[in-house]
Amino acid sequence: MKSNENIFYLKSKKNNYSAVLVVDSGIYTLKSGSTVSANVSTHFKSYKTVIKRRKEAGIDENNLVLKKDVVFKSSSVAGEFVCGSSCNGPASWKTEEGTTLKMWMEEKIK
């Protein structure tokens, strides 16, 4: 088993974020050093939660870099935290090779 097989990425040049997620036993850990989008859309239901969690993590409009790991119960919520908008986590998080989290999870079940 490769040590990096449970590492996933979410990147956007347009919105200037690049995040690393480690998946382990149903826990989704967004790694320190990840960057998040400067904008948080008010057009999705979890936006207040995203703003609150970003403040708790020390992220504001002047500092978009995660200083410590943040744990999530869902890849979609982790994606929303990064993107600042709604996110389909299983389809959006990908390995370096481009395998989606959904495909990776389906492969692990086999």
Coordinates of C-alpha atoms in Angstrom, one line a residue:
M1 CA 0.0 0.0 0.0
K2 CA 1.4 3.4 -1.0
S3 CA 1.5 5.9 1.7
N4 CA 0.0 8.6 -0.5
E5 CA -3.0 6.7 -1.8
N6 CA -5.4 8.4 0.6
I7 CA -4.3 12.0 -0.3
F8 CA -6.6 14.1 -2.4
Y9 CA -6.3 17.6 -3.9
L10 CA -8.7 20.4 -4.7
K11 CA -7.2 23.2 -6.8
S12 CA -8.4 26.2 -8.7
K13 CA -6.2 28.7 -10.5
K14 CA -9.2 31.0 -11.2
N15 CA -10.1 31.2 -7.5
N16 CA -6.6 30.8 -6.3
Y17 CA -6.9 27.9 -3.9
S18 CA -5.0 24.7 -3.5
A19 CA -5.9 22.2 -0.7
V20 CA -4.8 18.8 0.5
L21 CA -7.2 16.3 2.1
V22 CA -6.2 13.1 3.8
V23 CA -8.9 10.5 4.1
D24 CA -8.7 7.9 6.8
S25 CA -11.5 5.7 8.2
G26 CA -14.2 8.2 7.3
I27 CA -12.3 11.2 8.7
Y28 CA -11.4 14.0 6.3
T29 CA -8.4 16.0 7.4
L30 CA -7.7 19.3 5.5
K31 CA -4.0 19.8 5.9
S32 CA -2.2 22.8 7.2
G33 CA -0.7 24.9 4.4
S34 CA -3.8 24.5 2.3
T35 CA -5.2 27.7 0.8
V36 CA -8.8 28.6 0.5
S37 CA -10.8 30.8 -1.9
A38 CA -11.0 34.5 -0.8
N39 CA -14.7 34.5 -1.5
V40 CA -17.6 32.8 0.3
S41 CA -20.8 32.7 -1.7
T42 CA -24.0 33.5 0.2
H43 CA -25.9 31.4 -2.4
F44 CA -25.6 28.0 -0.7
K45 CA -27.1 26.8 2.6
S46 CA -23.9 26.2 4.5
Y47 CA -22.2 29.5 3.9
K48 CA -22.7 30.7 7.5
T49 CA -21.1 27.5 8.8
V50 CA -18.2 27.9 6.4
I51 CA -17.6 31.5 7.6
K52 CA -17.7 30.4 11.2
R53 CA -15.3 27.5 10.7
R54 CA -12.9 29.6 8.8
K55 CA -12.8 32.2 11.6
E56 CA -12.2 29.3 14.1
A57 CA -9.3 28.1 11.9
G58 CA -7.8 31.6 11.8
I59 CA -8.7 32.3 8.2
D60 CA -9.7 35.7 7.1
E61 CA -9.6 37.8 3.9
N62 CA -6.0 38.7 4.6
N63 CA -4.7 35.2 5.4
L64 CA -6.1 32.4 3.3
V65 CA -3.6 29.8 4.4
L66 CA -4.6 27.1 6.9
K67 CA -2.2 27.2 9.9
K68 CA -3.4 23.9 11.4
D69 CA -5.2 20.7 10.3
V70 CA -9.0 20.9 10.3
V71 CA -11.1 17.7 10.6
F72 CA -14.4 17.2 8.7
K73 CA -16.9 14.4 8.7
S74 CA -17.6 14.9 5.0
S75 CA -15.5 15.5 1.9
S76 CA -18.2 17.9 0.6
V77 CA -18.1 20.0 3.7
A78 CA -14.3 20.1 3.5
G79 CA -14.7 21.2 -0.2
E80 CA -17.2 23.9 0.7
F81 CA -14.7 25.2 3.3
V82 CA -12.0 25.4 0.6
C83 CA -14.2 26.6 -2.3
G84 CA -16.4 29.0 -0.4
S85 CA -19.4 27.6 -2.3
S86 CA -21.3 24.3 -2.6
C87 CA -19.1 21.4 -3.5
N88 CA -19.6 17.7 -4.4
G89 CA -16.7 16.4 -2.4
P90 CA -16.6 12.8 -3.9
A91 CA -16.4 14.2 -7.4
S92 CA -14.2 17.2 -6.7
W93 CA -11.4 15.9 -4.6
K94 CA -8.8 14.0 -6.8
T95 CA -5.6 12.2 -6.4
E96 CA -2.5 13.4 -8.3
E97 CA -3.4 10.9 -11.0
G98 CA -6.9 12.4 -11.4
T99 CA -8.8 9.6 -9.6
T100 CA -11.9 11.1 -7.9
L101 CA -12.6 10.4 -4.2
K102 CA -15.8 8.6 -5.3
M103 CA -13.9 6.3 -7.7
W104 CA -11.2 5.6 -5.0
M105 CA -13.9 4.8 -2.4
E106 CA -15.7 2.4 -4.8
E107 CA -12.4 0.7 -5.6
K108 CA -11.7 0.2 -1.8
I109 CA -15.1 -1.5 -1.4
K110 CA -14.3 -4.2 -4.0

